[in-house]
PDB file of C-alpha atoms and ligand atoms in Angstrom:
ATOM      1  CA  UNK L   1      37.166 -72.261   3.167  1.00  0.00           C
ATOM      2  CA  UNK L   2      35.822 -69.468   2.138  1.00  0.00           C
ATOM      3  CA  UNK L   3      36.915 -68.028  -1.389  1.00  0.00           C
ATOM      4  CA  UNK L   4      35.040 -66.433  -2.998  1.00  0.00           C
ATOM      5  CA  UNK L   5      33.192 -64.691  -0.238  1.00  0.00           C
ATOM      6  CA  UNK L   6      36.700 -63.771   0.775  1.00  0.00           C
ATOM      7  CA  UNK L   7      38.740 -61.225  -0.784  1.00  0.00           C
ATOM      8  CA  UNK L   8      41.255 -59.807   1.044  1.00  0.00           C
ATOM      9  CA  UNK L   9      41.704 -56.928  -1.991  1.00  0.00           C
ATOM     10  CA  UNK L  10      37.868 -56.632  -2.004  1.00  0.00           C
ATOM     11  CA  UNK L  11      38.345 -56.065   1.950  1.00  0.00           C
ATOM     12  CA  UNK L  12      40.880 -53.325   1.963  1.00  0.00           C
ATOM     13  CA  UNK L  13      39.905 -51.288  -0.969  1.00  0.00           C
ATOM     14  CA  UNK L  14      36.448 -51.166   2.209  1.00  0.00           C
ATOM     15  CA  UNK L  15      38.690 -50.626   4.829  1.00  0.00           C
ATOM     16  CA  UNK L  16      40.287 -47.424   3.192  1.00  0.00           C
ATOM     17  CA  UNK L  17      37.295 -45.838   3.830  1.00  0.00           C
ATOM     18  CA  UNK L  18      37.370 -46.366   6.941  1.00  0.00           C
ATOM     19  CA  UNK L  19      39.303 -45.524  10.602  1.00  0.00           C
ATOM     20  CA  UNK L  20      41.429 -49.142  10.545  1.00  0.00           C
ATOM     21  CA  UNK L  21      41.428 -49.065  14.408  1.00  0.00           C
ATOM     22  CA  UNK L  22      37.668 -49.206  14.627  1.00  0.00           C
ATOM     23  CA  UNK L  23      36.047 -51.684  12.125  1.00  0.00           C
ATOM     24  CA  UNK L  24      32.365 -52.103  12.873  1.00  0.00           C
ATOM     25  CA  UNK L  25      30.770 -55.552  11.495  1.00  0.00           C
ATOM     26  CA  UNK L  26      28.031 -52.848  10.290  1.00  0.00           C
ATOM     27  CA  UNK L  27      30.732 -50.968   8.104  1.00  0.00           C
ATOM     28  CA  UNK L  28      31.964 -53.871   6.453  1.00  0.00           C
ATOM     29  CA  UNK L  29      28.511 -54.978   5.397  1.00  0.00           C
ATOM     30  CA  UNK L  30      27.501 -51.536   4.240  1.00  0.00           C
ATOM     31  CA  UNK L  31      30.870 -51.225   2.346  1.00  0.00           C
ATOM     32  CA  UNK L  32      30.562 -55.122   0.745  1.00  0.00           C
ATOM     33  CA  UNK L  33      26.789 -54.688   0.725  1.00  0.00           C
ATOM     34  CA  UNK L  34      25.905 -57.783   2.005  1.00  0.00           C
ATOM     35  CA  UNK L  35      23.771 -58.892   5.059  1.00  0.00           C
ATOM     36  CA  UNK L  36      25.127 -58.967   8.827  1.00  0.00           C
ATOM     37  CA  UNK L  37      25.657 -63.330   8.350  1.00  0.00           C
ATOM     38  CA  UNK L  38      27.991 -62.870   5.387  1.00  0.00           C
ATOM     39  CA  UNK L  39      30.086 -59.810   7.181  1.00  0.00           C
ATOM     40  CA  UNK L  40      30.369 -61.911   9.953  1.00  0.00           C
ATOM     41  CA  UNK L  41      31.756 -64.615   7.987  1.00  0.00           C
ATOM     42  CA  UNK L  42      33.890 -62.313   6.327  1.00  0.00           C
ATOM     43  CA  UNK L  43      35.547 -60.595   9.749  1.00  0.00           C
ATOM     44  CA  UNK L  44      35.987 -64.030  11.291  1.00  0.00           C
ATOM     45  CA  UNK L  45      37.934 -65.285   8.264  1.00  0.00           C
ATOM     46  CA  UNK L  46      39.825 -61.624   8.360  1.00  0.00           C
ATOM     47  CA  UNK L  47      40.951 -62.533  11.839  1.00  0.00           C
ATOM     48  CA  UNK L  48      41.420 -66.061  11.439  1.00  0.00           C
ATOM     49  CA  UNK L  49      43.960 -64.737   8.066  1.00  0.00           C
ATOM     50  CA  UNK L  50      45.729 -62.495  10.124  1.00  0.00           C
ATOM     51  CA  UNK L  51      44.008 -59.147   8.735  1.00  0.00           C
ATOM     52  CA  UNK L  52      42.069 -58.285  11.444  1.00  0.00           C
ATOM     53  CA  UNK L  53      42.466 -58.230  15.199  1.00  0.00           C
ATOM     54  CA  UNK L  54      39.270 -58.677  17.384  1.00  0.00           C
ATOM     55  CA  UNK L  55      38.098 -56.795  20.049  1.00  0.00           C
ATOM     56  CA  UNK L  56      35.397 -56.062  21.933  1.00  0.00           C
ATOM     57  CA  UNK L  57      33.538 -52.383  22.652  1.00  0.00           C
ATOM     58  CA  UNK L  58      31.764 -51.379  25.620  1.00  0.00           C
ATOM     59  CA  UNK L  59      29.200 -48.833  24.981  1.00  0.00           C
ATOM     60  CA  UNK L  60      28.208 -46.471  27.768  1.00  0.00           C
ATOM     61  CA  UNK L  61      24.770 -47.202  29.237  1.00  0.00           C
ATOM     62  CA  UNK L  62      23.084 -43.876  28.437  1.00  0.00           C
ATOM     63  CA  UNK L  63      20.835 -43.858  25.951  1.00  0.00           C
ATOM     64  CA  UNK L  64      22.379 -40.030  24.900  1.00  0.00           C
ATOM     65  CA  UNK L  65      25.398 -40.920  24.672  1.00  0.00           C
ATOM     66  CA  UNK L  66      26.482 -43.843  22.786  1.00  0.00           C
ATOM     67  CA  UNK L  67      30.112 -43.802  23.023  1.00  0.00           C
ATOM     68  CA  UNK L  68      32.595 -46.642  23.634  1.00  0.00           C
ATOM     69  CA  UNK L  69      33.516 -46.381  27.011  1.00  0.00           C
ATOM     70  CA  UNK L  70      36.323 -49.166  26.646  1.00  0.00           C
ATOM     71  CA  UNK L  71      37.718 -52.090  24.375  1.00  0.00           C
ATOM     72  CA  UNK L  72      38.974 -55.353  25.564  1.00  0.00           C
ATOM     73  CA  UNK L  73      40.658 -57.984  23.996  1.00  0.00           C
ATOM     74  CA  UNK L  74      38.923 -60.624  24.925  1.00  0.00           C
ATOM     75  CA  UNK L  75      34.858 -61.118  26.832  1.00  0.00           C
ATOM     76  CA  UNK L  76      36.943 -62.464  29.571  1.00  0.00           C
ATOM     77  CA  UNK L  77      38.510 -59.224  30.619  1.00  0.00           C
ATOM     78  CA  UNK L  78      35.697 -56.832  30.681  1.00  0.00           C
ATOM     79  CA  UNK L  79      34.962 -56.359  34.344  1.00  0.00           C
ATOM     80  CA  UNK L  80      31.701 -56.358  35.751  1.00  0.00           C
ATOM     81  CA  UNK L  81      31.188 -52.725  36.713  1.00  0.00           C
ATOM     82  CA  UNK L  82      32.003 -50.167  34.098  1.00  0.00           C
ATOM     83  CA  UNK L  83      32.679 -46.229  34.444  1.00  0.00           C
ATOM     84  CA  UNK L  84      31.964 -44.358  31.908  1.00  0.00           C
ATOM     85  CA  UNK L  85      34.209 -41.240  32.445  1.00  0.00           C
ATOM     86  CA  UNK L  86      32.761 -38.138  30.409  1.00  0.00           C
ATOM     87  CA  UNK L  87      29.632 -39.331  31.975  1.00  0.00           C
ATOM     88  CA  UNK L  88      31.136 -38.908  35.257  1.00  0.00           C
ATOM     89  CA  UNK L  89      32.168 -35.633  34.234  1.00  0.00           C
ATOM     90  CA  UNK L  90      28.776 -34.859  33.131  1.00  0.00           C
ATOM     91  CA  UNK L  91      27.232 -35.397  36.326  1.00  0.00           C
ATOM     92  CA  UNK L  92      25.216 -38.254  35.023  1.00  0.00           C
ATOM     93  CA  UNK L  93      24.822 -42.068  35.576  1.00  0.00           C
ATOM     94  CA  UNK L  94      28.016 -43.258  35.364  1.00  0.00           C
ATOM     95  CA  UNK L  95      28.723 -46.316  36.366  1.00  0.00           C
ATOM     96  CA  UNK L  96      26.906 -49.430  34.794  1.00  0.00           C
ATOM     97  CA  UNK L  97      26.992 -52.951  35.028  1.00  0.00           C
ATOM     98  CA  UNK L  98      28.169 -55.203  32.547  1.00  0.00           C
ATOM     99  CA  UNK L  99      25.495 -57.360  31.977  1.00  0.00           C
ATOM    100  CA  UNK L 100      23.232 -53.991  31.114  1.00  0.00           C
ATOM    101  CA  UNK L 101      25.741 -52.739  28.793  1.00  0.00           C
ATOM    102  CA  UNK L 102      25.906 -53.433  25.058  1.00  0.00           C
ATOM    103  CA  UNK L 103      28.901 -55.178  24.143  1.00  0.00           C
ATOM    104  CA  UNK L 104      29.868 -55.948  20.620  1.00  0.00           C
ATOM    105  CA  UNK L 105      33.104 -57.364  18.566  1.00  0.00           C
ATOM    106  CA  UNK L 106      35.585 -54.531  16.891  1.00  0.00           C
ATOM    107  CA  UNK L 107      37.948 -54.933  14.552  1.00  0.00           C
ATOM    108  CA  UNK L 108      41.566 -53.603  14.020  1.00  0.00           C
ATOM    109  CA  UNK L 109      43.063 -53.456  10.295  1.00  0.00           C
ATOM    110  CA  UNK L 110      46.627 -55.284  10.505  1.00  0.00           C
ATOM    111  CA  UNK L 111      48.770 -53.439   8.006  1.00  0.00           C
ATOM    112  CA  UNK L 112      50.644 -55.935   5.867  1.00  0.00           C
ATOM    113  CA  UNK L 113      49.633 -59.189   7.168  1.00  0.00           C
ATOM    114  CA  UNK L 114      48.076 -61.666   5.402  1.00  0.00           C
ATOM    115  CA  UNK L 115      49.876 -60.204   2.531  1.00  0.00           C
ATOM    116  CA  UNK L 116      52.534 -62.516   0.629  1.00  0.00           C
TER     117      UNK L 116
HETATM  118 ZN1   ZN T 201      28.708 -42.155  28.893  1.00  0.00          ZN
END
């Protein structure tokens, strides 16, 4: 246990500042200013609470762009080759492998649990 690194109030006043469907660990340890071990705790114990759903984000391979191509829910699920559509568009490398790609968790704000 965790409580006094955890506080779900502490947490949420954070996550008002920010888009609840995309929680970077990087936000939350800007917002709580802390360092990248403690945000980490914090997120998993979010989850683990029922605040926070986990995801994961797959960002497109070009260096210029940046952009999540795709989240999954789990590591297992992302497949190995990965288009990154607006890319496509673009006319540029599109389609990447999985193992060159940066991958990295997300979070989701659940409104109202972990609330009683
Ligand atoms: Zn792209």
């Amino acid at each position: 246990m965790l409580p006094t690194i955890f506080n779900p109030s502490k947490l949420e006043k954070a996550i008002s500042q920010l888009n609840p469907d995309r929680i970077y660990l990087e936000n939350i340890r800007a917002l709580l200013g802390t360092n990248t071990t403690i945000a980490k705790l914090i997120c998993n114990t979010a989850v683990r609470q029922g605040y926070f759903e986990k995801r994961f984000a797959v960002e497109c391979g070009n260096e210029d762009d940046g952009r999540i191509v795709a989240t999954y829910n789990s590591q297992e699920e992302i497949p190995e080759t990965i288009t990154c559509d607006l890319c496509e568009m673009e006319g540029k490398k599109s389609t990447f492998k999985k193992e060159d790609l940066r991958i990295y968790p997300i979070y989701k704000y659940i409104y109202g649990n972990g609330r009683s």
